[in-house]
Amino acid sequence: MLENEANPTLSKSTGLPRKRFYRARAHSNPLSDSHFPVPTSPCHVDFSLHYPQFCSSSDQIDSSKKIQFADIGCGFGGLLISLSTLFPDTLMIGMELRDKVTEYVKERILALRVANPGQYQNISVVRTNSMKYIPNYFEKGQLSKMFFLFPDPHFKEKNHRRRVISTHLLDEYAYALGVGGIIYTITDVEELGDWMKACLESHPMFEALTEEELEADPVVKLLSSATEESQKVARNGGQTFQAVYRRIMPAA
Amino acid sequence: MEETLIEEGETNKDIEVAPALIAVHPTQKSVAVAVGSDLRVFDFQGVSAVSLVDDTSGPFHKDSIRAIRYSADGNLFVSAGDDKVVKIWSTESWCCICTVPSEKRVSAVALSNDSLYVCFADKFGVVWVVDLDGFDGNQMLVNKKAAPLLAHYCSIITSLEFSPDGRFVISADRDFKIRVTVFPKKPLDGAHEIQSFCLGHTEFVSCLDFVFTSDYPQGFLVSGSGDSTVRLWDISSGSLLDTCEVGAKAELLESNGKEEECSLAITDLCTFPDGTLIAVATQSLQGIVLLSCDLSTRTLSITRVVSIMGEAFIPTSLGMSSSAGLLWMVTGVSNLHRFDNPPLARVRIVSGFEKSSPGDPTVLEDNEILGGDKLLEKLQGSVSVEEKVFLAAAEAVKTAMSNLLVKKQYSTEKREFRKRARNDRKIKQ
Ligand SMILES: C[S@@+](CC[C@H](N)C(=O)[O-])C[C@H]1O[C@@H](n2cnc3c(N)ncnc32)[C@H](O)[C@@H]1O
C-alpha cells in the first residue's frame, strides 16, 4: 500500500529516477521533422530555467555566464554528472533527441540537486535534434568542449549522412566552438571510429591533440568510463576508439 | 529526408507545381521567364524572341525549372530545377555551354560575382559548386562535375546569394535559418568557415537579396519569409537590424473585411540598384509592397503599395536590371490540369520609380511595353492570357509553397497513425 503512494518512478533507496520507467525506442530518426519547440535564436533560450541557482545570483559574472560544454546525444546523462563536480563553475548542457530519455535526465539532475544541496546546479538537458539546431542554442565560439560519446553507428552506406560527425556538420561544430575548444569522440564501433577520425583529420579547422595533451586532460579518462554506454562496453570487455581534436584557425 | 517526405505524405503530384520565374539581364539586354520546363528569353537588342540552342547531353529542361539567374556581368545565365540538371548558358549566343548533373532536385542557384563559380542547392540541403575557370565564352564545357561546398542538414535550401563584395555566400532554408559562409579561395575543397547565422524568422525563409550603396559597399542582407515579414541583417555578426511586417499590411488591403486566418508569406523580393527601395511580393496581394530602406539608421519602412488595377495579378517572381529602373513581375505556374498546355504566364512592368519622374510608379499597359506583342507572345506563351488562368495559378503556387515549406503540425494520434501506416507499407514491400 505504502509503495503505491510513493512515486514509483523514483527509486526508494536513492530517490533517483529509475531507468526502467523511462525506456524508449532504441533509435530516433534524426531526419524526421521535429515536434518539439526550437528556440528562434540563442538569445531566445531562457537559461534561468536550466540553471536557477547560477542565474538567480546577483553576482554579475555569474548571471552573464554562458554554457561552455555540450554533450551531444547525451543519453542517460552519465558524462554530465561526472563533469558537473569536476568543473563546478562551468555551465554544461546535454542535447538528446529521445523524449523519454531527456525526461529521465531532467529528473535525475533534479533528484541529485535535492540530495546534494548546492551541487549539480551547473548541468541541464534539452530535447532537440543536434544535427539541425546547434546554431539555435549557441553563439559563435561560445563552447569550449563538445562531446560525442558512443553515437549511433548507422552502418549502411545510405545512412552515413545520418551520422552525427560528418564534414558538413563539423563546419557547424567549428562555428559553435571557440578557437582552442576541444571536440571529444569515442565509439566501440571500429568503422565509425575510423570515419570520425577521418572527418576530423581532413577538416581544416581541427587538429589532433598530441599524446601528452591527451594524457594531461582529465576529461579524456571519462570518455571510456562515465557514460552508460561506455560502462556497458567496458563490462563486455569491448574495444573503444577515440578521436580528440582541437578547434584551430583555418590557414588563410 | 526521404523519411521526411514520406512523413509529409501530401507530396502530391497534382499540387506540386512550380511558380513562374523572371530574371532580367543586368543592363536589360534581355529578359527571361521560366514556366514549368519552358525557358523563354526575349532579346531587346534584336527586339526578338531568342531560340535557345542546347547541344549538351540532354537538351533543354525536362521538368519544372526552380531557379534562374544572370551572372553579374551578364555574360552567363543559369537555369536549374526538378530535372536534376543545372544548365549554364552563354547570353551572347544563347547556347547551353554546360549541363551539370545533380544528385537531387535543384532549388536555388547563384553565381560568384567574378562569374568563375556557379553554386546550386539541392532539396536535401547541400550546396554544390562548379568552377568555370578557363571558360572563354564560346567553347562548350564537357564533363563538368559539381563539388560539395556546404550543407544545411536535411533542409530545403530556398535561396542562395553572394554578398556584394563576394566574400560570403548566403544560404537560406525552410528551417527559418540563414547561414553566412566565407566563400573560400579554393571553393572546390568546401566552405567550412561559418561567419554567422541570421536567426529571427519564425517560418521558412523564401527569398534573399542585398541592399548596398557607395556609402555602404558591403551592404546589408534583406530576407523575406513565410512569417510574412521582411528583415534587415548585418551579415558579419548575424544581427537582426529591423523587421518589417509586410504581410500585415498586405492582409489589410486584401481581406476587404473577410477573415484571412493565415498570414501571408513573402514570395519574392527585389532590391533597387540605388539601395533605397525594395519591392516585395506576397501571397494573395494583387500588386507589390514597396519598402524604403534607410541604411544610415538601418531601418525598413513601408512606403506604398503599388496595386495592379483592372486585373487580378498576384506576382510569383520579381526582377530588375541594374540600370533601366523598370520592375518586372511575372505570375504563372508550371502545370494546371484544368488548363491546356503550354504553361501560361503573365508579365507586367512597373515604371516611374526615379525621384525625377513625375507622379507615382505606374503599371505599364501592354501597349506601352518595350518589345510589345512580340515580347508578350514569347514570355507569356500568348499575347493575352485569360485572367482565370493566372488567378488559379496564384492559388496553386500558394498551396504548393505551403506544402513544400510549411511544417505540418500533427496531433499525437495522427502522428502515431502515420507511423503505423508507414510500417505497414514497409512490411508489404
Ligand atoms: C548510443 S547513445 C549514447 C548515449 C551516451 N552518449 C552514452 O555514451 O551513454 C546515442 C544517443 O544519441 C541520441 N541522438 C541520436 N541522434 C541525435 C540527434 N540528432 N540529436 C540529439 N541526440 C541524438 C540518441 O537518442 C541516443 O540517446
XYZ file of C-alpha atoms and ligand atoms in Angstrom:
708
model
C 0.000 0.000 0.000
C 2.665 2.394 1.069
C 4.613 1.548 -2.042
C 1.786 2.681 -4.244
C 1.625 6.028 -2.589
C 5.259 6.795 -3.259
C 6.292 7.934 -6.694
C 7.032 4.629 -8.391
C 9.352 6.177 -10.949
C 11.786 7.173 -8.211
C 13.928 4.583 -6.516
C 13.111 4.268 -2.821
C 16.664 3.774 -1.748
C 18.354 6.557 -3.698
C 15.492 8.922 -4.561
C 16.802 8.920 -8.118
C 14.598 8.162 -11.103
C 14.526 4.538 -12.124
C 15.642 3.940 -15.661
C 13.072 1.280 -16.461
C 10.280 3.835 -16.344
C 11.998 5.849 -18.996
C 12.651 3.121 -21.556
C 12.473 4.422 -25.024
C 12.852 3.252 -28.569
C 16.471 2.380 -29.178
C 16.768 4.845 -32.000
C 15.105 8.035 -33.043
C 15.344 9.100 -36.621
C 17.260 12.376 -36.607
C 15.990 13.180 -40.089
C 12.298 13.216 -39.425
C 10.723 16.505 -38.608
C 10.712 17.832 -35.144
C 7.757 18.045 -32.854
C 9.433 19.902 -30.036
C 9.895 23.627 -29.516
C 13.013 25.119 -31.088
C 14.366 28.460 -29.838
C 14.433 31.076 -32.599
C 17.987 32.044 -31.677
C 20.389 31.630 -28.725
C 19.035 34.771 -27.066
C 15.578 33.183 -27.003
C 16.697 30.365 -24.701
C 15.766 31.014 -21.085
C 18.727 29.576 -19.237
C 17.447 30.694 -15.857
C 15.070 27.725 -16.068
C 18.004 25.399 -16.590
C 20.421 26.833 -14.040
C 18.225 28.640 -11.486
C 20.957 28.886 -8.875
C 23.506 30.377 -11.243
C 21.061 32.792 -12.768
C 19.396 33.990 -9.573
C 22.773 35.034 -8.251
C 23.185 38.780 -8.043
C 26.814 38.316 -8.989
C 27.284 39.953 -12.374
C 29.851 37.455 -13.570
C 27.566 34.585 -12.751
C 24.462 35.907 -14.428
C 26.252 36.599 -17.673
C 27.717 33.126 -17.677
C 27.283 31.098 -20.809
C 27.145 27.397 -21.431
C 30.584 26.113 -22.305
C 30.236 22.339 -22.595
C 27.738 20.462 -24.741
C 27.225 16.697 -24.609
C 25.601 15.781 -27.916
C 23.375 12.711 -27.767
C 23.909 12.628 -24.011
C 21.729 9.559 -23.494
C 21.109 8.965 -19.798
C 23.461 11.738 -18.745
C 26.344 9.921 -17.048
C 29.009 12.174 -18.517
C 27.289 15.396 -17.420
C 27.049 14.112 -13.886
C 30.766 13.286 -13.764
C 31.740 16.592 -15.337
C 29.463 18.561 -13.023
C 31.642 18.059 -9.961
C 34.898 18.161 -11.914
C 34.051 21.639 -13.315
C 31.616 23.048 -10.750
C 31.742 26.586 -12.170
C 31.161 25.649 -15.806
C 27.662 25.538 -17.269
C 27.006 22.464 -19.382
C 24.099 21.037 -21.311
C 23.148 17.675 -22.728
C 21.291 17.504 -26.042
C 19.180 14.443 -26.590
C 16.696 13.552 -29.294
C 14.644 10.972 -27.441
C 11.854 12.478 -25.374
C 11.680 9.878 -22.613
C 15.449 9.788 -22.212
C 15.520 13.584 -21.900
C 12.810 13.417 -19.230
C 14.845 10.837 -17.365
C 17.957 13.024 -17.375
C 15.922 16.016 -16.162
C 14.523 14.020 -13.257
C 17.947 12.605 -12.494
C 19.515 16.053 -12.260
C 16.680 17.440 -10.131
C 16.972 14.493 -7.766
C 20.747 14.966 -7.497
C 20.253 18.645 -6.701
C 17.840 17.758 -3.921
C 20.077 15.042 -2.499
C 23.248 17.169 -2.717
C 22.344 20.777 -1.883
C 24.471 23.270 -3.764
C 25.723 20.679 -6.230
C 24.723 19.712 -9.771
C 23.436 23.227 -10.392
C 25.597 23.595 -13.482
C 24.143 20.800 -15.624
C 20.946 20.554 -17.628
C 19.450 18.894 -20.688
C 17.303 19.853 -23.689
C 15.383 17.711 -26.083
C 16.457 18.654 -29.568
C 17.929 17.408 -32.812
C 21.524 18.498 -32.557
C 22.043 17.953 -36.264
C 19.656 20.757 -37.063
C 19.541 23.143 -34.156
C 23.021 23.729 -32.698
C 23.062 27.342 -34.021
C 19.709 27.978 -32.309
C 21.304 27.242 -28.918
C 24.886 28.501 -29.122
C 26.511 31.688 -30.338
C 29.629 31.687 -32.429
C 32.647 30.451 -30.477
C 30.656 30.026 -27.260
C 31.610 26.436 -26.447
C 34.928 25.169 -25.166
C 34.128 21.449 -25.219
C 31.788 19.260 -27.263
C 31.258 15.570 -26.592
C 30.093 12.848 -28.975
C 30.238 9.671 -26.932
C 29.143 6.396 -28.459
C 26.965 7.938 -31.161
C 24.631 5.733 -33.182
C 26.735 3.990 -35.848
C 24.329 3.989 -38.836
C 26.176 1.208 -40.612
C 24.501 1.298 -44.007
C 26.181 3.441 -46.607
C 22.975 5.244 -47.444
C 22.541 6.149 -43.791
C 26.010 7.620 -43.354
C 24.566 11.082 -43.769
C 22.683 10.485 -40.516
C 25.962 10.211 -38.645
C 26.420 12.955 -36.090
C 30.005 13.536 -37.224
C 30.440 14.484 -40.886
C 32.465 17.065 -42.759
C 29.447 19.339 -43.130
C 28.347 19.049 -39.502
C 31.915 19.702 -38.368
C 31.580 23.124 -40.025
C 28.775 23.883 -37.548
C 30.677 22.453 -34.589
C 33.678 24.581 -35.585
C 31.324 27.580 -35.538
C 29.995 26.825 -32.045
C 33.459 26.061 -30.603
C 35.869 28.860 -29.763
C 39.413 28.641 -31.092
C 41.216 26.193 -28.790
C 37.973 24.403 -27.927
C 38.056 20.606 -27.939
C 35.820 18.013 -29.546
C 35.816 14.563 -27.911
C 34.568 11.486 -29.756
C 34.573 7.810 -28.780
C 32.882 4.671 -30.062
C 33.113 0.907 -29.739
C 32.433 0.502 -33.471
C 35.777 0.457 -35.276
C 34.340 1.536 -38.621
C 32.650 4.547 -37.043
C 35.839 5.371 -35.141
C 37.758 5.424 -38.428
C 35.062 7.563 -40.014
C 35.017 10.158 -37.218
C 38.794 10.360 -37.203
C 38.943 10.710 -40.985
C 36.342 13.519 -40.959
C 38.202 15.404 -38.228
C 41.634 14.784 -39.734
C 40.655 16.187 -43.135
C 38.819 19.205 -41.707
C 40.790 22.462 -41.994
C 39.520 23.777 -38.652
C 40.539 20.865 -36.419
C 43.852 19.367 -35.347
C 44.541 16.265 -33.246
C 45.686 16.584 -29.635
C 49.130 15.155 -29.002
C 49.643 12.089 -26.787
C 50.950 14.326 -23.993
C 47.931 16.591 -24.226
C 45.582 13.600 -24.088
C 47.468 12.283 -21.094
C 47.201 15.616 -19.280
C 43.473 16.148 -19.957
C 41.402 14.737 -17.056
C 38.320 14.633 -19.275
C 39.807 12.048 -21.647
C 39.660 9.399 -18.929
C 35.931 9.962 -18.523
C 35.203 9.137 -22.162
C 35.526 5.413 -21.618
C 34.050 5.291 -18.129
C 31.473 7.959 -17.380
C 28.514 7.218 -19.631
C 26.016 4.370 -19.502
C 27.122 3.225 -22.927
C 30.812 3.254 -22.029
C 30.105 1.205 -18.912
C 28.209 -1.335 -20.973
C 31.110 -1.595 -23.402
C 33.593 -1.912 -20.525
C 31.504 -4.655 -18.872
C 31.576 -6.632 -22.097
C 35.299 -6.059 -22.458
C 34.818 -4.208 -25.748
C 37.460 -2.143 -27.501
C 36.983 1.598 -27.909
C 38.220 4.075 -30.495
C 38.576 7.734 -29.627
C 39.411 10.863 -31.572
C 40.053 14.114 -29.717
C 40.651 17.263 -31.770
C 41.162 20.957 -31.148
C 39.405 23.774 -32.997
C 42.044 25.876 -34.772
C 42.011 28.919 -37.014
C 41.911 27.789 -40.628
C 45.036 28.612 -42.617
C 44.299 31.819 -44.523
C 14.822 13.410 -45.864
C 13.248 10.511 -47.693
C 11.624 9.779 -44.395
C 10.549 13.373 -44.038
C 8.959 13.343 -47.415
C 7.135 10.138 -46.664
C 6.027 11.524 -43.352
C 4.649 14.514 -45.168
C 2.762 12.248 -47.476
C 0.865 15.150 -49.011
C 3.600 15.370 -51.627
C 1.022 15.023 -54.305
C 1.963 15.445 -57.937
C -1.157 17.484 -58.575
C -0.235 20.204 -56.157
C 3.481 20.069 -56.684
C 3.512 22.965 -59.098
C 6.308 25.433 -59.688
C 5.799 29.197 -59.835
C 6.747 31.166 -62.932
C 10.104 32.912 -62.516
C 11.566 36.026 -64.097
C 15.149 37.306 -64.436
C 16.353 40.489 -66.075
C 19.785 40.977 -67.671
C 21.855 43.434 -65.581
C 21.812 46.017 -68.364
C 18.435 44.872 -69.652
C 19.756 43.364 -72.860
C 17.327 40.510 -72.414
C 14.699 39.149 -70.057
C 13.989 35.503 -69.235
C 10.879 33.768 -67.922
C 10.735 30.159 -66.750
C 7.379 28.347 -66.503
C 7.393 24.628 -65.935
C 10.193 23.167 -68.048
C 9.932 26.056 -70.511
C 12.681 28.664 -70.635
C 11.683 31.740 -72.637
C 14.061 34.553 -73.474
C 13.385 37.833 -75.221
C 16.267 39.860 -76.595
C 15.914 43.658 -76.625
C 18.863 44.330 -78.898
C 17.451 42.290 -81.763
C 13.922 43.018 -80.468
C 13.119 39.379 -80.962
C 12.394 36.111 -79.275
C 15.521 34.061 -78.666
C 15.795 30.458 -79.847
C 17.876 28.598 -77.323
C 20.447 26.121 -78.587
C 21.254 23.143 -76.440
C 23.611 20.509 -77.827
C 24.646 19.207 -74.416
C 23.848 15.660 -73.341
C 20.179 16.066 -72.538
C 18.800 19.062 -74.387
C 16.578 21.526 -72.518
C 14.853 21.000 -69.206
C 12.567 18.047 -68.705
C 10.821 19.116 -65.529
C 9.952 22.320 -63.706
C 12.656 24.972 -63.575
C 13.072 26.183 -59.985
C 15.784 28.805 -60.304
C 17.148 31.128 -62.997
C 19.786 33.808 -62.749
C 22.093 36.029 -64.841
C 25.733 36.470 -63.866
C 26.704 39.931 -62.573
C 28.481 40.770 -65.850
C 25.500 39.496 -67.828
C 27.549 37.061 -69.921
C 26.193 33.900 -68.368
C 22.770 32.618 -67.447
C 21.966 29.627 -65.255
C 18.778 27.565 -65.079
C 18.064 24.528 -62.883
C 15.246 22.597 -61.258
C 13.346 19.371 -60.739
C 15.028 17.516 -63.614
C 18.256 17.441 -61.563
C 20.418 19.325 -64.021
C 21.990 22.765 -63.934
C 22.328 24.417 -67.340
C 24.790 27.214 -67.944
C 24.080 29.369 -70.995
C 26.106 31.958 -72.855
C 23.920 35.050 -73.211
C 25.863 36.023 -76.322
C 24.842 33.010 -78.372
C 22.155 31.615 -76.052
C 23.901 28.279 -76.442
C 23.953 25.953 -73.476
C 27.653 25.636 -72.746
C 27.361 23.117 -69.985
C 24.873 20.763 -68.326
C 25.927 19.758 -64.832
C 24.186 16.766 -63.256
C 22.856 16.990 -59.698
C 22.018 14.032 -57.477
C 18.860 15.678 -56.278
C 16.371 18.267 -57.446
C 17.798 21.763 -57.522
C 16.107 24.519 -55.527
C 18.381 27.580 -55.875
C 21.345 28.887 -57.896
C 23.879 31.713 -57.620
C 26.998 32.825 -59.468
C 30.069 34.268 -57.794
C 30.488 37.968 -58.610
C 33.509 37.245 -60.819
C 31.471 34.633 -62.763
C 34.074 31.978 -62.021
C 31.829 29.735 -59.957
C 28.252 28.516 -60.191
C 26.672 27.368 -56.931
C 23.462 25.421 -56.681
C 21.492 23.978 -53.783
C 19.632 20.712 -53.772
C 16.487 19.773 -51.901
C 18.477 17.830 -49.326
C 20.261 20.925 -48.141
C 23.603 20.516 -49.888
C 25.125 23.433 -51.787
C 27.395 22.458 -54.689
C 29.959 24.427 -56.630
C 31.115 24.163 -60.247
C 34.170 26.066 -61.440
C 34.111 27.783 -64.813
C 37.750 28.710 -64.706
C 39.248 28.902 -68.185
C 35.905 29.324 -69.916
C 36.384 31.926 -72.673
C 32.766 32.470 -73.622
C 32.494 30.216 -76.640
C 33.515 26.625 -76.222
C 31.335 24.030 -74.551
C 32.410 22.660 -71.200
C 32.129 18.911 -71.053
C 32.041 16.577 -68.076
C 31.802 19.368 -65.535
C 31.041 17.952 -62.131
C 29.994 19.741 -59.003
C 31.828 19.512 -55.674
C 30.018 19.838 -52.333
C 30.511 23.295 -50.827
C 28.454 23.254 -47.619
C 25.248 21.779 -46.222
C 22.196 22.611 -44.153
C 21.349 19.326 -42.507
C 18.389 17.865 -44.369
C 16.569 21.084 -45.023
C 15.330 22.513 -48.300
C 17.512 25.456 -49.315
C 15.257 28.143 -50.703
C 17.676 30.853 -51.736
C 21.384 31.413 -52.402
C 23.120 34.768 -52.714
C 26.646 36.177 -52.822
C 27.481 39.236 -50.753
C 28.222 42.371 -52.840
C 31.941 42.133 -52.012
C 31.964 38.450 -52.955
C 33.406 37.394 -49.605
C 30.398 35.436 -48.408
C 27.843 33.023 -49.769
C 24.465 33.195 -48.047
C 22.061 30.261 -47.922
C 18.503 30.272 -46.547
C 16.314 27.303 -45.686
C 12.861 26.118 -44.705
C 14.014 25.722 -41.081
C 13.949 29.522 -40.615
C 17.703 29.687 -40.951
C 20.048 31.952 -42.906
C 23.689 30.874 -42.941
C 26.558 33.202 -43.895
C 29.664 31.284 -45.000
C 33.060 32.624 -46.031
C 33.453 31.876 -49.743
C 36.928 30.320 -49.777
C 39.810 30.788 -52.164
C 39.537 27.144 -53.166
C 35.794 26.530 -53.182
C 36.168 23.010 -54.565
C 37.611 21.997 -51.168
C 34.431 23.132 -49.431
C 33.407 26.252 -47.498
C 33.964 25.401 -43.851
C 34.143 28.751 -42.104
C 30.741 29.967 -40.993
C 30.717 33.714 -40.445
C 27.289 33.916 -38.821
C 23.738 32.662 -38.685
C 20.960 35.214 -39.154
C 18.219 33.863 -36.883
C 14.894 35.560 -36.220
C 12.406 34.382 -38.820
C 9.718 32.134 -37.427
C 8.796 30.373 -40.658
C 10.607 29.268 -43.796
C 12.835 31.881 -45.424
C 11.714 32.320 -49.030
C 13.973 34.953 -50.569
C 17.197 36.898 -50.065
C 18.764 39.975 -51.623
C 21.293 42.653 -50.726
C 20.909 46.417 -50.413
C 24.093 48.372 -50.830
C 25.228 51.858 -51.760
C 28.556 53.600 -52.236
C 28.398 54.608 -48.553
C 27.758 51.006 -47.537
C 29.585 48.943 -50.137
C 29.364 45.758 -48.073
C 25.637 46.225 -47.905
C 23.006 44.613 -45.748
C 21.057 41.439 -46.301
C 17.270 41.516 -46.679
C 15.184 38.381 -46.353
C 11.516 37.514 -46.859
C 9.746 34.674 -45.093
C 6.653 32.605 -44.614
C 6.271 34.528 -41.343
C 5.157 37.449 -43.567
C 7.998 39.730 -42.521
C 10.929 41.232 -44.377
C 14.061 41.560 -42.225
C 17.289 43.505 -42.486
C 20.528 41.894 -41.273
C 24.165 42.656 -40.645
C 25.772 39.519 -42.046
C 29.150 39.890 -40.394
C 27.594 39.465 -36.931
C 24.260 37.907 -37.909
C 22.427 40.682 -36.032
C 18.856 41.454 -36.881
C 18.659 45.200 -37.594
C 14.986 45.651 -38.417
C 11.784 43.724 -39.028
C 9.020 44.950 -41.294
C 5.585 43.380 -41.021
C 4.759 43.421 -44.699
C 2.189 40.642 -44.555
C 0.031 42.507 -42.072
C -0.173 45.458 -44.452
C -0.939 43.236 -47.430
C -3.561 41.410 -45.436
C -5.330 44.638 -44.527
C -5.554 45.518 -48.179
C -6.550 42.099 -49.338
C -9.037 40.905 -46.817
C -11.623 43.615 -47.609
C -13.359 42.643 -44.418
C -13.257 38.899 -44.902
C -11.183 36.936 -42.420
C -7.894 35.527 -43.610
C -6.784 33.179 -40.909
C -3.235 32.518 -42.083
C -0.664 35.208 -42.526
C 0.614 35.843 -45.991
C 4.009 34.526 -46.935
C 6.516 36.744 -48.697
C 7.102 35.076 -52.063
C 9.844 37.227 -53.566
C 11.701 40.475 -53.104
C 13.880 42.603 -55.284
C 16.156 45.420 -54.192
C 16.673 48.508 -56.316
C 20.159 49.350 -57.572
C 20.316 52.628 -55.632
C 19.795 50.776 -52.359
C 16.817 52.805 -51.198
C 13.829 50.717 -52.280
C 12.751 47.091 -52.028
C 9.828 45.625 -53.967
C 8.051 42.801 -52.154
C 5.576 40.230 -53.489
C 3.313 38.403 -51.053
C 0.775 35.634 -51.394
C -2.648 36.940 -52.380
C -1.666 40.589 -52.852
C -2.560 41.950 -56.276
C 0.449 44.158 -56.617
C 3.633 44.799 -54.723
C 4.571 46.470 -51.470
C 7.402 49.000 -51.718
C 9.686 49.308 -48.718
C 12.122 52.109 -48.275
C 15.420 51.246 -46.759
C 17.471 53.735 -44.760
C 20.938 52.314 -44.409
C 22.200 55.076 -42.112
C 19.558 54.235 -39.491
C 19.359 50.591 -40.614
C 15.607 50.636 -40.879
C 12.921 49.416 -43.242
C 9.528 51.032 -43.671
C 6.563 50.527 -45.923
C 6.266 53.472 -48.311
C 3.439 52.413 -50.529
C 1.551 49.626 -52.197
C 1.501 49.552 -55.975
C -1.784 47.864 -56.845
C -2.479 46.353 -60.198
C -5.786 47.674 -61.356
C -8.156 46.027 -63.741
C -6.717 42.571 -63.460
C -6.199 40.092 -60.682
C -2.428 39.797 -60.939
C -0.517 38.301 -57.990
C 3.185 38.215 -58.879
C 5.083 34.978 -58.293
C 8.503 36.450 -59.095
C 10.154 39.871 -59.467
C 13.159 41.066 -61.421
C 15.036 44.251 -62.195
C 18.086 45.316 -64.170
C 20.742 47.422 -62.517
C 20.192 50.256 -64.966
C 16.778 50.630 -66.511
C 14.648 51.329 -63.455
C 11.843 49.025 -64.521
C 10.447 46.424 -62.163
C 9.447 43.245 -63.957
C 6.803 40.956 -62.488
C 5.502 37.591 -63.599
C 2.717 35.332 -62.442
C 2.093 31.807 -63.608
C 2.524 28.183 -62.799
C 4.087 25.064 -64.299
C 1.102 22.862 -64.851
C -2.547 23.328 -64.129
C -4.513 20.270 -65.034
C -7.646 22.190 -65.717
C -5.968 24.271 -68.411
C -4.210 23.353 -71.626
C -0.518 23.462 -72.303
C 1.726 25.256 -72.921
C 2.003 26.690 -69.446
C 0.925 30.304 -69.431
C 2.470 33.201 -67.645
C 1.558 36.856 -67.411
C 4.186 39.594 -67.423
C 3.679 43.134 -66.095
C 6.088 46.007 -65.645
C 6.125 48.903 -63.186
C 7.915 52.115 -64.148
C 8.378 55.594 -62.728
C 10.452 54.918 -59.613
C 13.035 57.594 -60.356
C 12.961 60.506 -57.980
C 12.935 62.776 -61.014
C 9.907 61.166 -62.592
C 6.624 62.987 -62.138
C 3.889 61.209 -60.237
C 3.750 57.730 -58.777
C 5.081 54.436 -60.032
C 2.671 53.038 -62.577
C 1.978 49.650 -64.048
C 2.538 49.826 -67.788
C -0.233 48.812 -70.158
C 0.620 46.060 -72.593
C 0.896 48.517 -75.485
C 3.434 50.611 -73.569
C 5.866 47.716 -73.153
C 9.183 47.772 -74.923
C 9.082 44.857 -77.338
C 5.287 44.975 -77.409
C 3.265 41.989 -78.553
C 6.361 40.102 -79.673
C 7.708 40.171 -76.145
C 4.402 39.192 -74.580
C 3.878 36.375 -77.037
C 7.290 34.937 -76.211
C 7.349 35.352 -72.457
C 3.691 34.701 -71.693
C 3.088 31.984 -74.273
C 0.395 34.111 -75.900
C -0.346 37.823 -76.255
C -3.332 37.710 -73.988
C -3.833 35.438 -71.046
C -7.190 34.740 -69.513
C -7.477 36.156 -66.043
C -8.897 32.986 -64.536
C -5.741 31.144 -65.576
C -3.420 33.252 -63.535
C -5.717 33.510 -60.568
C -5.788 29.731 -60.487
C -2.027 29.842 -60.916
C -1.525 32.087 -57.898
C -3.715 29.825 -55.812
C -1.828 26.707 -56.924
C 1.504 28.351 -56.183
C 0.319 29.271 -52.707
C -0.758 25.707 -51.963
C 2.435 24.259 -53.394
C 4.584 26.634 -51.373
C 2.939 25.796 -48.108
C 3.037 22.069 -48.874
C 6.705 22.239 -49.618
C 7.897 24.591 -46.931
C 5.483 24.889 -44.037
C 5.985 22.321 -41.317
C 2.949 20.224 -40.594
C 1.666 20.197 -37.054
C 0.208 16.768 -36.435
C -1.716 15.715 -33.380
C -0.160 12.881 -31.409
C -2.800 10.434 -32.623
C -2.315 11.415 -36.223
C 1.432 11.059 -35.861
C 1.061 7.596 -34.383
C -1.290 6.655 -37.178
C 1.124 7.896 -39.803
C 3.929 5.925 -38.228
C 1.862 2.776 -38.267
C 0.849 3.376 -41.845
C 4.498 3.711 -42.711
C 5.418 0.426 -41.033
C 2.579 -1.332 -42.800
C 3.979 -0.145 -46.054
C 7.414 -1.402 -45.168
C 6.113 -4.860 -44.315
C 4.324 -5.177 -47.641
C 7.447 -4.404 -49.626
C 24.163 5.120 -28.251
S 23.506 6.503 -27.417
C 24.879 7.098 -26.469
C 24.444 7.927 -25.295
C 25.536 8.486 -24.391
N 26.367 9.439 -25.082
C 26.369 7.353 -23.766
O 27.551 7.276 -24.105
O 25.822 6.600 -22.965
C 23.304 7.772 -28.633
C 22.318 8.812 -28.198
O 22.288 9.882 -29.144
C 20.965 10.321 -29.300
N 20.855 11.006 -30.605
C 20.916 10.425 -31.832
N 20.787 11.361 -32.784
C 20.638 12.553 -32.149
C 20.445 13.887 -32.601
N 20.375 14.170 -33.895
N 20.327 14.877 -31.684
C 20.378 14.578 -30.357
N 20.566 13.336 -29.887
C 20.688 12.324 -30.754
C 20.170 9.054 -29.205
O 18.816 9.296 -28.870
C 20.909 8.296 -28.109
O 20.408 8.582 -26.841
